[in-house]
Short mmCIF file of C-alpha atoms in Angstrom, two decimals:
data_model
loop_
_atom_site.label_atom_id
_atom_site.label_comp_id
_atom_site.label_asym_id
_atom_site.label_seq_id
_atom_site.Cartn_x
_atom_site.Cartn_y
_atom_site.Cartn_z
CA MET A 1 150.23 83.77 110.77
CA ALA A 2 151.05 80.27 109.54
CA PRO A 3 150.30 79.43 105.92
CA GLY A 4 146.86 77.95 105.44
CA SER A 5 145.46 79.40 108.67
CA HIS A 6 142.35 81.63 108.65
CA ARG A 7 141.72 84.97 110.38
CA PRO A 8 138.71 84.81 112.75
CA ASP A 9 135.70 86.64 111.32
CA SER A 10 133.55 88.35 113.98
CA ARG A 11 130.85 88.84 111.37
CA ARG A 12 130.10 85.16 111.01
CA PRO A 13 127.74 84.88 114.03
CA GLU A 14 125.78 87.90 112.76
CA THR A 15 125.56 86.31 109.35
CA ALA A 16 124.00 83.29 111.06
CA VAL A 17 121.47 85.55 112.79
CA LEU A 18 120.35 87.01 109.47
CA VAL A 19 120.12 83.55 107.97
CA GLU A 20 117.91 82.52 110.89
CA CYS A 21 115.71 85.61 110.42
CA ALA A 22 115.44 84.94 106.71
CA ALA A 23 114.30 81.39 107.39
CA ALA A 24 111.80 82.51 110.05
CA TRP A 25 110.29 85.23 107.87
CA GLY A 26 110.45 83.57 104.48
CA ARG A 27 112.77 86.21 103.05
CA THR A 28 116.33 86.24 101.72
CA PHE A 29 118.72 88.97 102.87
CA ARG A 30 120.76 89.58 99.79
CA GLY A 31 122.55 92.32 101.71
CA TRP A 32 125.14 89.74 102.82
CA ARG A 33 127.34 88.83 99.92
CA VAL A 34 129.55 85.79 99.84
CA GLY A 35 132.17 86.42 102.51
CA GLY A 36 129.74 88.27 104.77
CA GLU A 37 130.16 91.82 103.48
CA CYS A 38 127.30 94.18 104.28
CA ASN A 39 125.30 95.91 101.57
CA THR A 40 123.24 98.83 102.86
CA ALA A 41 121.15 98.90 99.69
CA GLN A 42 119.32 95.86 101.04
CA PHE A 43 117.97 97.74 104.09
CA ILE A 44 120.61 96.37 106.48
CA SER A 45 123.38 98.73 107.57
CA CYS A 46 126.74 97.79 109.03
CA ASP A 47 129.72 99.54 110.55
CA GLY A 48 133.31 99.43 109.37
CA ALA A 49 133.85 96.13 111.13
CA GLY A 50 130.91 94.60 109.29
CA LEU A 51 128.67 94.41 112.35
CA VAL A 52 124.96 95.08 111.87
CA THR A 53 123.96 98.55 113.09
CA ALA A 54 120.50 99.02 111.56
CA MET A 55 117.72 96.93 110.03
CA TRP A 56 115.02 98.81 108.12
CA LEU A 57 112.58 96.06 107.19
CA ASP A 58 109.26 97.90 107.52
CA GLY A 59 106.56 96.81 105.07
CA ARG A 60 108.65 93.96 103.61
CA GLY A 61 105.96 91.27 103.87
CA LEU A 62 107.64 89.47 106.75
CA VAL A 63 105.58 86.64 108.26
CA GLY A 64 106.41 84.71 111.42
CA SER A 65 107.75 85.28 114.91
CA ILE A 66 110.75 87.40 115.92
CA PRO A 67 113.81 85.15 116.43
CA THR A 68 115.42 85.44 119.86
CA ALA A 69 118.79 85.53 118.11
CA LEU A 70 118.14 89.16 117.15
CA GLY A 71 119.02 90.00 120.72
CA THR A 72 122.66 89.07 120.01
CA LEU A 73 123.19 91.91 117.52
CA THR A 74 124.84 94.08 120.15
CA SER A 75 125.87 96.84 117.73
CA LEU A 76 122.31 97.36 116.53
CA THR A 77 121.14 100.95 117.01
CA ALA A 78 117.94 100.90 114.91
CA LEU A 79 115.45 98.07 114.32
CA ASN A 80 112.33 98.73 112.24
CA LEU A 81 110.00 95.75 111.68
CA CYS A 82 106.86 97.89 111.33
CA CYS A 83 103.96 97.00 109.08
CA ASN A 84 104.53 93.29 108.58
CA SER A 85 102.70 90.15 109.75
CA LEU A 86 104.84 89.24 112.73
CA TYR A 87 103.25 87.43 115.64
CA GLY A 88 104.13 85.93 118.99
CA PRO A 89 105.86 87.69 121.90
CA ILE A 90 108.51 90.38 121.94
CA PRO A 91 111.64 88.34 122.77
CA ALA A 92 113.08 88.87 126.26
CA SER A 93 116.47 88.52 124.55
CA PHE A 94 116.05 92.11 123.33
CA SER A 95 117.56 93.00 126.70
CA GLY A 96 120.90 92.38 125.01
CA LEU A 97 120.39 95.25 122.59
CA ALA A 98 122.12 97.76 124.84
CA SER A 99 122.98 100.07 121.93
CA LEU A 100 119.48 100.15 120.42
CA ALA A 101 118.06 103.68 120.26
CA TYR A 102 115.14 103.12 117.84
CA LEU A 103 112.70 100.19 118.02
CA ASP A 104 109.61 100.10 115.79
CA LEU A 105 107.36 97.02 115.93
CA GLN A 106 104.09 98.78 115.04
CA TYR A 107 101.31 97.31 112.91
CA ASN A 108 101.97 93.62 113.43
CA ALA A 109 100.15 90.96 115.47
CA LEU A 110 102.54 90.67 118.40
CA SER A 111 100.93 89.31 121.53
CA GLU A 112 101.47 88.57 125.22
CA SER A 113 102.87 91.19 127.57
CA ILE A 114 105.64 93.73 127.09
CA PRO A 115 108.69 92.02 128.70
CA ASP A 116 110.26 93.57 131.79
CA ALA A 117 113.62 92.91 130.16
CA ILE A 118 112.96 95.98 128.04
CA SER A 119 114.25 98.00 131.00
CA LEU A 120 117.81 96.96 130.06
CA MET A 121 117.58 98.69 126.67
CA THR A 122 118.71 101.92 128.28
CA ALA A 123 119.80 103.60 125.04
CA LEU A 124 116.25 103.65 123.68
CA THR A 125 114.97 107.06 122.65
CA SER A 126 112.04 105.85 120.51
CA LEU A 127 109.77 102.88 121.29
CA TYR A 128 106.89 102.19 118.89
CA LEU A 129 104.62 99.22 119.73
CA SER A 130 101.29 100.52 118.38
CA SER A 131 98.63 98.40 116.71
CA ASN A 132 99.48 94.95 117.97
CA GLN A 133 97.71 92.58 120.37
CA LEU A 134 99.88 93.21 123.40
CA SER A 135 98.10 92.61 126.69
CA GLY A 136 98.62 92.89 130.42
CA ALA A 137 99.82 95.94 132.31
CA ILE A 138 102.16 98.62 131.06
CA PRO A 139 105.38 97.42 132.73
CA PRO A 140 106.75 99.77 135.39
CA ALA A 141 110.17 98.73 134.05
CA ILE A 142 109.68 101.19 131.17
CA GLY A 143 110.42 103.89 133.74
CA ALA A 144 114.09 102.81 133.60
CA LEU A 145 114.38 104.03 129.99
CA THR A 146 115.33 107.52 131.05
CA SER A 147 116.52 108.55 127.55
CA LEU A 148 113.12 107.78 126.04
CA GLN A 149 111.56 110.60 124.02
CA GLN A 150 108.85 108.76 122.07
CA LEU A 151 106.58 106.11 123.65
CA TYR A 152 103.80 104.76 121.43
CA LEU A 153 101.58 101.98 122.85
CA PRO A 154 98.11 102.65 121.34
CA GLN A 155 95.71 100.13 119.83
CA ASN A 156 96.64 97.14 121.93
CA LYS A 157 94.91 95.33 124.80
CA LEU A 158 96.89 96.88 127.63
CA SER A 159 95.03 97.12 130.92
CA GLU A 160 95.33 98.00 134.61
CA SER A 161 96.56 101.43 135.69
CA ILE A 162 99.22 103.79 134.36
CA PRO A 163 102.43 103.03 136.30
CA THR A 164 103.79 105.93 138.31
CA GLU A 165 107.26 104.98 137.06
CA LEU A 166 106.45 106.67 133.76
CA GLY A 167 107.07 109.89 135.67
CA HIS A 168 110.80 109.06 135.52
CA LEU A 169 110.87 109.62 131.75
CA LEU A 170 111.91 113.25 132.00
CA GLU A 171 112.98 113.46 128.34
CA LEU A 172 109.64 112.16 127.06
CA GLN A 173 108.05 114.27 124.32
CA SER A 174 105.31 111.95 123.05
CA LEU A 175 103.15 109.63 125.17
CA PHE A 176 100.47 107.66 123.32
CA LEU A 177 98.36 105.14 125.25
CA ASP A 178 95.07 105.50 123.39
CA TYR A 179 92.72 102.68 122.38
CA ASN A 180 93.58 100.30 125.21
CA TRP A 181 91.81 99.14 128.36
CA VAL A 182 93.84 101.25 130.76
CA ALA A 183 91.90 102.16 133.92
CA GLY A 184 92.34 104.16 137.11
CA THR A 185 93.31 107.80 137.43
CA ILE A 186 96.03 109.75 135.65
CA PRO A 187 98.83 109.59 138.26
CA ASP A 188 100.28 112.76 139.73
CA ALA A 189 103.74 111.34 139.04
CA LEU A 190 103.28 112.33 135.40
CA SER A 191 103.51 115.97 136.47
CA ALA A 192 107.28 115.63 136.00
CA LEU A 193 106.88 115.15 132.23
CA THR A 194 107.15 118.85 131.47
CA ASN A 195 108.77 118.23 128.07
CA LEU A 196 105.65 116.55 126.68
CA ILE A 197 104.53 117.78 123.30
CA HIS A 198 101.98 115.09 122.47
CA LEU A 199 99.72 113.41 125.04
CA SER A 200 97.07 110.89 124.04
CA MET A 201 95.21 108.61 126.43
CA ALA A 202 91.92 108.57 124.54
CA HIS A 203 89.55 105.59 124.37
CA ASN A 204 90.43 103.98 127.69
CA HIS A 205 88.63 103.63 131.03
CA LEU A 206 90.34 106.42 132.94
CA VAL A 207 88.44 107.98 135.83
CA GLY A 208 88.86 110.97 138.10
CA ALA A 209 89.53 114.58 137.18
CA VAL A 210 91.55 116.06 134.36
CA PRO A 211 94.76 116.74 136.33
CA ASN A 212 95.54 120.37 137.07
CA PHE A 213 99.23 119.67 136.55
CA LEU A 214 98.61 119.47 132.81
CA THR A 215 98.24 123.25 132.80
CA SER A 216 101.98 123.53 133.52
CA PHE A 217 102.92 121.71 130.29
CA ILE A 218 103.75 124.78 128.27
CA ALA A 219 105.26 122.76 125.39
CA LEU A 220 102.15 120.58 124.96
CA THR A 221 100.58 120.89 121.50
CA GLN A 222 98.11 117.97 121.57
CA MET A 223 95.96 116.75 124.46
CA TYR A 224 93.72 113.78 123.66
CA LEU A 225 91.84 112.51 126.74
CA ASN A 226 88.53 111.89 125.00
CA SER A 227 86.36 108.78 125.36
CA ASN A 228 87.13 107.98 128.98
CA LEU A 229 85.17 108.32 132.23
CA LEU A 230 86.78 111.55 133.41
CA SER A 231 84.67 113.81 135.60
CA GLY A 232 84.82 117.19 137.27
CA SER A 233 85.61 120.38 135.41
CA ILE A 234 88.01 121.48 132.72
CA PRO A 235 91.02 122.94 134.61
CA ALA A 236 90.51 126.66 135.13
CA PHE A 237 94.08 127.44 134.10
CA ILE A 238 94.01 125.49 130.86
CA GLY A 239 94.98 128.79 129.23
CA ASN A 240 98.53 128.27 130.50
CA CYS A 241 99.07 125.59 127.85
CA VAL A 242 99.95 128.31 125.37
CA ALA A 243 101.35 125.93 122.71
CA LEU A 244 98.21 123.79 122.61
CA GLU A 245 96.83 123.14 119.12
CA VAL A 246 94.39 120.29 119.85
CA LEU A 247 92.20 120.00 122.94
CA SER A 248 90.08 116.85 122.90
CA LEU A 249 88.12 116.01 126.05
CA SER A 250 84.94 114.79 124.39
CA ASP A 251 82.86 111.80 125.47
CA ASN A 252 83.52 112.04 129.20
CA TRP A 253 81.49 113.12 132.25
CA LEU A 254 82.86 116.64 132.51
CA THR A 255 80.54 119.14 134.18
CA ARG A 256 80.38 122.82 135.11
CA VAL A 257 81.25 125.65 132.75
CA MET A 258 83.94 126.09 130.15
CA PRO A 259 86.75 128.25 131.58
CA MET A 260 87.22 131.75 130.19
CA SER A 261 90.99 131.09 130.05
CA ILE A 262 90.42 128.91 127.01
CA GLY A 263 90.54 132.13 125.01
CA ALA A 264 94.26 132.43 125.81
CA LEU A 265 95.05 129.33 123.72
CA THR A 266 95.68 131.33 120.58
CA ASN A 267 97.38 128.40 118.80
CA LEU A 268 94.33 126.15 119.11
CA ARG A 269 93.14 124.59 115.89
CA ARG A 270 90.71 121.96 117.19
CA ILE A 271 88.41 121.86 120.23
CA ASN A 272 86.46 118.65 120.87
CA LEU A 273 84.30 118.76 124.00
CA TYR A 274 81.16 117.04 122.74
CA ASN A 275 79.13 114.55 124.77
CA ASN A 276 79.85 115.80 128.26
CA GLN A 277 77.60 117.53 130.80
CA LEU A 278 78.94 121.05 130.39
CA HIS A 279 76.52 123.89 131.02
CA GLY A 280 76.50 127.64 131.12
CA SER A 281 77.48 129.89 128.27
CA ILE A 282 80.15 129.18 125.68
CA PRO A 283 82.89 131.67 126.68
CA SER A 284 82.97 134.77 124.50
CA THR A 285 86.78 134.52 124.62
CA ILE A 286 86.61 131.63 122.14
CA GLY A 287 86.14 134.34 119.52
CA GLN A 288 89.80 135.25 120.07
CA LEU A 289 91.05 131.91 118.71
CA GLU A 290 91.81 133.06 115.19
CA GLN A 291 93.58 129.81 114.25
CA LEU A 292 90.63 127.62 115.25
CA SER A 293 89.37 125.40 112.43
CA TRP A 294 87.17 122.90 114.32
CA LEU A 295 84.80 123.55 117.23
CA SER A 296 82.73 120.59 118.43
CA LEU A 297 80.60 121.16 121.55
CA SER A 298 77.56 119.01 120.73
CA TYR A 299 75.63 116.98 123.32
CA ASN A 300 76.02 119.26 126.31
CA ALA A 301 73.69 121.81 127.91
CA LEU A 302 75.45 124.95 126.70
CA THR A 303 73.99 128.29 125.80
CA ALA A 304 75.65 130.77 123.47
CA ASP A 305 75.58 134.08 121.74
CA LEU A 306 76.43 132.87 118.24
CA ASP A 307 77.71 136.33 117.34
CA ASP A 308 80.70 135.65 119.61
CA LEU A 309 81.87 132.93 117.21
CA ILE A 310 81.82 135.00 114.02
CA PRO A 311 85.45 136.22 114.35
CA LEU A 312 86.57 132.61 113.84
CA GLY A 313 87.33 133.17 110.17
CA ASN A 314 89.33 129.95 109.76
CA LEU A 315 86.55 127.75 111.10
CA VAL A 316 85.89 124.69 108.93
CA GLY A 317 83.59 122.80 111.29
CA LEU A 318 81.08 124.28 113.78
CA LEU A 319 79.14 121.60 115.67
CA LEU A 320 76.83 122.76 118.45
CA SER A 321 73.95 120.27 118.23
CA CYS A 322 71.95 119.01 121.24
CA ASN A 323 72.55 122.01 123.49
CA ALA A 324 70.29 124.74 124.87
CA ILE A 325 71.12 127.51 122.39
CA SER A 326 68.28 129.91 121.75
CA GLY A 327 67.75 133.08 119.78
CA SER A 328 68.24 133.45 116.08
CA ILE A 329 71.01 132.54 113.66
CA PRO A 330 72.96 135.81 113.26
CA THR A 331 73.12 137.47 109.87
CA THR A 332 76.89 137.57 110.31
CA ILE A 333 77.01 133.78 109.85
CA GLY A 334 77.92 134.42 106.23
CA GLU A 335 81.30 135.77 107.34
CA LEU A 336 82.52 132.28 108.20
CA PHE A 337 83.79 131.92 104.66
CA SER A 338 85.83 128.74 105.27
CA LEU A 339 83.00 126.80 106.91
CA GLN A 340 82.35 123.32 105.51
CA THR A 341 80.21 121.77 108.26
CA LEU A 342 77.54 123.66 110.20
CA ASP A 343 75.48 121.74 112.76
CA VAL A 344 73.29 123.67 115.20
CA SER A 345 70.53 121.06 115.25
CA ASN A 346 68.55 120.05 118.35
CA ASN A 347 68.54 123.48 119.94
CA MET A 348 65.90 126.16 120.46
CA LEU A 349 66.73 128.48 117.57
CA THR A 350 63.93 130.66 116.26
CA GLY A 351 63.40 133.14 113.46
CA ILE A 352 64.49 132.56 109.88
CA ILE A 353 67.58 131.22 108.19
CA PRO A 354 69.41 134.43 107.22
CA SER A 355 69.95 135.09 103.54
CA THR A 356 73.62 135.78 104.29
CA ILE A 357 74.13 132.04 104.64
CA SER A 358 74.67 132.14 100.88
CA GLY A 359 78.19 133.38 101.65
CA LEU A 360 79.20 129.93 102.93
CA ILE A 361 80.27 128.76 99.49
CA HIS A 362 82.45 125.92 100.82
CA LEU A 363 79.67 124.41 102.94
CA THR A 364 79.18 120.66 102.37
CA SER A 365 76.97 119.80 105.38
CA LEU A 366 74.15 121.96 106.75
CA MET A 367 72.22 120.60 109.76
CA LEU A 368 69.59 122.88 111.28
CA TYR A 369 66.99 120.28 112.20
CA GLN A 370 64.94 120.09 115.40
CA ASN A 371 64.68 123.83 116.02
CA LYS A 372 61.85 126.32 115.55
CA LEU A 373 63.04 127.99 112.37
CA GLU A 374 60.34 129.55 110.22
CA SER A 375 59.74 130.60 106.63
CA PRO A 376 60.95 131.80 104.32
CA VAL A 377 63.83 129.51 103.44
CA PRO A 378 66.29 131.86 101.69
CA GLN A 379 66.73 131.50 97.95
CA GLY A 380 70.42 132.10 98.58
CA LEU A 381 70.75 128.44 99.56
CA SER A 382 71.01 127.74 95.86
CA ALA A 383 74.41 129.43 95.93
CA LEU A 384 75.77 126.65 98.15
CA THR A 385 76.92 124.57 95.22
CA ALA A 386 79.25 122.39 97.31
CA LEU A 387 76.43 121.24 99.62
CA LYS A 388 76.08 117.44 99.88
CA LEU A 389 74.01 117.07 103.04
CA ILE A 390 71.11 119.30 104.07
CA ASP A 391 68.87 118.47 107.00
CA LEU A 392 66.16 120.93 108.05
CA HIS A 393 63.61 118.48 109.38
CA ASN A 394 61.35 119.26 112.33
CA ASN A 395 61.18 123.04 111.99
CA LYS A 396 58.29 125.39 111.22
CA SER A 397 58.74 126.25 107.55
CA SER A 398 55.31 126.79 105.98
CA GLU A 399 55.57 127.61 102.31
CA ALA A 400 55.77 125.90 98.97
CA LEU A 401 58.92 123.85 98.59
CA PRO A 402 61.50 126.54 97.78
CA PRO A 403 63.18 126.31 94.32
CA ALA A 404 66.55 126.64 96.09
CA PHE A 405 66.34 122.97 97.08
CA THR A 406 66.14 121.88 93.45
CA LYS A 407 69.37 123.67 92.52
CA MET A 408 71.74 121.87 94.86
CA LYS A 409 73.28 119.68 92.17
CA ARG A 410 75.80 117.97 94.45
CA ALA A 411 73.31 117.15 97.19
CA GLU A 412 73.35 113.49 98.23
CA TYR A 413 71.20 113.63 101.36
CA MET A 414 68.20 115.94 101.82
CA LYS A 415 65.83 115.72 104.77
CA LEU A 416 63.02 118.28 104.92
CA SER A 417 60.39 116.27 106.81
CA ARG A 418 58.21 117.46 109.70
CA ASN A 419 57.79 120.94 108.34
CA ASN A 420 54.67 122.61 107.04
CA PHE A 421 55.62 122.74 103.37
CA THR A 422 52.57 122.99 101.10
CA GLY A 423 51.80 122.54 97.44
CA SER A 424 53.21 119.75 95.31
CA ILE A 425 56.58 118.13 94.83
CA PRO A 426 58.20 120.04 91.95
CA ALA A 427 59.28 118.00 88.94
CA SER A 428 62.53 119.97 88.92
CA ILE A 429 63.69 118.03 91.95
CA SER A 430 64.55 115.23 89.54
CA SER A 431 67.53 117.31 88.41
CA LEU A 432 69.31 116.36 91.64
CA GLN A 433 71.07 113.41 90.06
CA SER A 434 73.50 112.93 92.97
CA LEU A 435 70.70 112.48 95.49
CA THR A 436 70.55 109.09 97.27
CA TYR A 437 68.21 110.05 100.13
CA LEU A 438 65.18 112.37 100.03
CA ASP A 439 62.73 112.76 102.92
CA LEU A 440 59.62 114.88 102.40
CA SER A 441 57.44 113.00 104.89
CA SER A 442 55.15 114.59 107.51
CA THR A 443 54.57 117.75 105.50
CA PHE A 444 51.50 119.10 103.73
CA LEU A 445 52.84 118.32 100.29
CA ALA A 446 50.11 116.73 98.21
CA GLY A 447 49.45 115.59 94.69
CA THR A 448 51.44 112.99 92.83
CA ILE A 449 55.11 112.21 92.81
CA PRO A 450 56.54 113.48 89.53
CA THR A 451 57.33 110.57 87.23
CA ALA A 452 60.66 112.26 86.42
CA ILE A 453 61.90 111.08 89.82
CA SER A 454 62.22 107.61 88.32
CA LYS A 455 65.17 108.99 86.31
CA MET A 456 67.15 109.79 89.45
CA GLN A 457 69.58 106.90 89.06
CA ARG A 458 71.22 107.18 92.49
CA LEU A 459 68.08 107.69 94.57
CA SER A 460 67.56 104.68 96.81
CA ARG A 461 65.47 106.18 99.62
CA LEU A 462 62.44 108.38 99.16
CA TYR A 463 60.24 109.29 102.13
CA VAL A 464 56.94 110.97 101.32
CA HIS A 465 53.53 111.61 102.88
CA PRO A 466 50.99 108.88 102.07
CA THR A 467 48.73 111.28 100.19
CA ALA A 468 51.53 111.91 97.71
CA THR A 469 52.14 108.26 96.82
CA PRO A 470 50.48 107.24 93.57
CA CYS A 471 51.26 104.45 91.19
CA GLY A 472 53.57 104.85 88.28
CA ALA A 473 56.65 106.52 89.71
CA GLY A 474 59.67 104.30 89.51
CA ARG A 475 62.25 101.88 90.60
CA CYS A 476 63.53 103.22 93.90
CA GLU A 477 62.38 102.08 97.31
CA VAL A 478 59.68 104.23 98.86
CA VAL A 479 59.30 104.65 102.58
CA GLN A 480 56.36 106.62 103.96
CA TYR A 481 55.83 108.08 107.40
CA SER A 482 52.38 108.07 108.90
CA GLY A 483 51.65 108.59 112.56
CA THR A 484 53.95 106.40 114.65
CA ALA A 485 54.53 103.65 112.09
CA PHE A 486 56.66 103.40 109.02
CA CYS A 487 55.25 101.93 105.85
CA ARG A 488 57.48 100.42 103.25
CA ALA A 489 56.71 99.77 99.61
CA CYS A 490 59.53 97.90 97.94
CA THR A 491 60.68 98.44 94.37
CA ASN A 492 57.43 99.99 93.18
CA PHE A 493 55.23 102.81 94.42
CA CYS A 494 52.11 100.74 93.67
CA ASP A 495 52.93 98.00 96.21
CA THR A 496 50.91 97.82 99.38
CA CYS A 497 52.52 99.32 102.47
CA THR A 498 53.21 97.04 105.39
CA LYS A 499 53.86 98.40 108.84
CA VAL A 500 57.38 98.25 110.22
CA ALA A 501 57.94 98.61 113.94
CA ARG A 502 59.30 101.97 114.94
CA ALA A 503 62.73 102.07 116.52
CA PRO A 504 62.72 102.74 120.27
CA PRO A 505 62.82 106.42 121.29
CA GLU A 506 65.80 105.94 123.57
CA CYS A 507 69.07 104.13 123.02
CA LYS A 508 71.93 103.78 125.42
CA LYS A 509 75.65 104.02 124.98
CA LYS A 510 78.12 103.36 127.78
CA ARG A 511 77.02 106.91 128.52
CA ARG A 512 74.49 109.23 126.93
CA LEU A 513 74.43 110.06 123.25
CA CYS A 514 70.73 109.73 122.57
CA SER A 515 68.11 109.74 125.30
CA ARG A 516 64.62 110.96 126.09
CA ASN A 517 66.04 114.19 127.44
CA SER A 518 68.48 114.96 124.67
CA CYS A 519 66.38 113.81 121.73
CA PRO A 520 62.79 113.22 122.83
CA GLY A 521 60.46 111.23 120.65
CA ARG A 522 62.90 110.59 117.88
CA ILE A 523 64.64 107.58 116.48
CA CYS A 524 68.04 106.29 117.55
CA ILE A 525 70.35 104.79 114.96
CA PRO A 526 73.91 103.47 115.23
CA PHE A 527 76.33 106.36 115.58
CA VAL A 528 78.37 105.78 112.43
CA ARG A 529 81.48 107.78 113.33
CA SER A 530 82.23 106.03 116.60
CA CYS A 531 80.49 102.70 115.95
CA GLN A 532 79.95 102.60 119.71
CA GLY A 533 76.73 104.42 120.39
CA TYR A 534 73.74 106.03 118.85
CA LYS A 535 72.63 109.33 117.50
CA CYS A 536 69.22 110.84 116.92
CA ILE A 537 67.43 111.37 113.66
#
């Protein structure tokens, strides 16, 4: 080489790309020292020739669009721009990233459609595009990415139907399409995806039946198809999915009975089937699911022998509200030692609350309202020291207000209305210093409200019968129930009540959550957990 000449440096164009990115995103890549040497400590990795092989820039406060020049980094194998404030389209120039195996653009504000040019990124094994503002159809071109194992597209604005070309992704292990506007049926072409471990298409507009081919996915551990418009029955051979840990088909139009084969899913930890039109008896085989921690079957028309559920010793949540369950609460209920949430409200339960319920020492929510439960309320309820929510309204308890209610020191919400409680409101109830909501309306409690209630610093809602509303109580807002109208006295119990219109007795979701049939004559309020519908109180 002649004196004074310079060796060509293949790294220079890549240096220019990083400079362009730095300018676009308002950041400086100190990983390139003078002379263009790569410093992996600055989240940019290079190979021995100094060519960029990986960029790990997740959560770095990047703002701006993605420069098209990134598509010229042909040695790039991993690009992570997750969790920034990037906007604009995904550059079509990414088609030049033929070596890229890992692409993560999640949690940004990227828009427009997913480019068809993505089909040329044939080395991709992981594609993460969740939580952006991508729109249009899922491109059939994704089906060309035959090495793909992870495909995450949830929480965008993707629409139209699921392309049959996704059935070409034979290596796929995770398919997440939830929280989009995807419509149509689940295509039979997906039956080829027998390596799937995670499947989530929840919160879309899918119609048709739950495909029978899903029962051949023996590696599947999670199935989320909830919050769609699926109809028909739960596949009879669902028990073939022996690895399944989560089965979520709630908030659909599923009918008929629950299959007995569900008892073969011995790895199941969560079952969510609420808000469908299932009927018949809850299969006794569910009692074989020893790993089950959450069972939610509310808002159906199911019957049950509750004794069949007692072997579920790991159960944390048992939600069976708004069904057709009759009979009594079994004395063996106390054997569900891990239970934290128990909701059997809006059924036809009779008899008494068994004293053995005192064994549920981890219980935080107890909802038994809208049944026909009678006195006595067991004193053992006072042993439930973790209880924060207790709702027994609209039952048939007819006794003095049990002392057990005044010993629930962590209680925040207590609704005992529409029972036949007699006597007076005990002054000891003022010891419930965590209480924010107390409803004793529509009972036979009489006399005056104890002045000690004014010392309950967190109490903001107190509902009482008009005959128990004197002057001189305290600061909190008082709401009274009388007939079909609510009366409200603000800031002081001595203020005059003014009528407030009652909420309508039926509220509509895109489908049923609260209706005349499911919750007759009661009030519908926004359904807090989904923010999409209503529930009954």
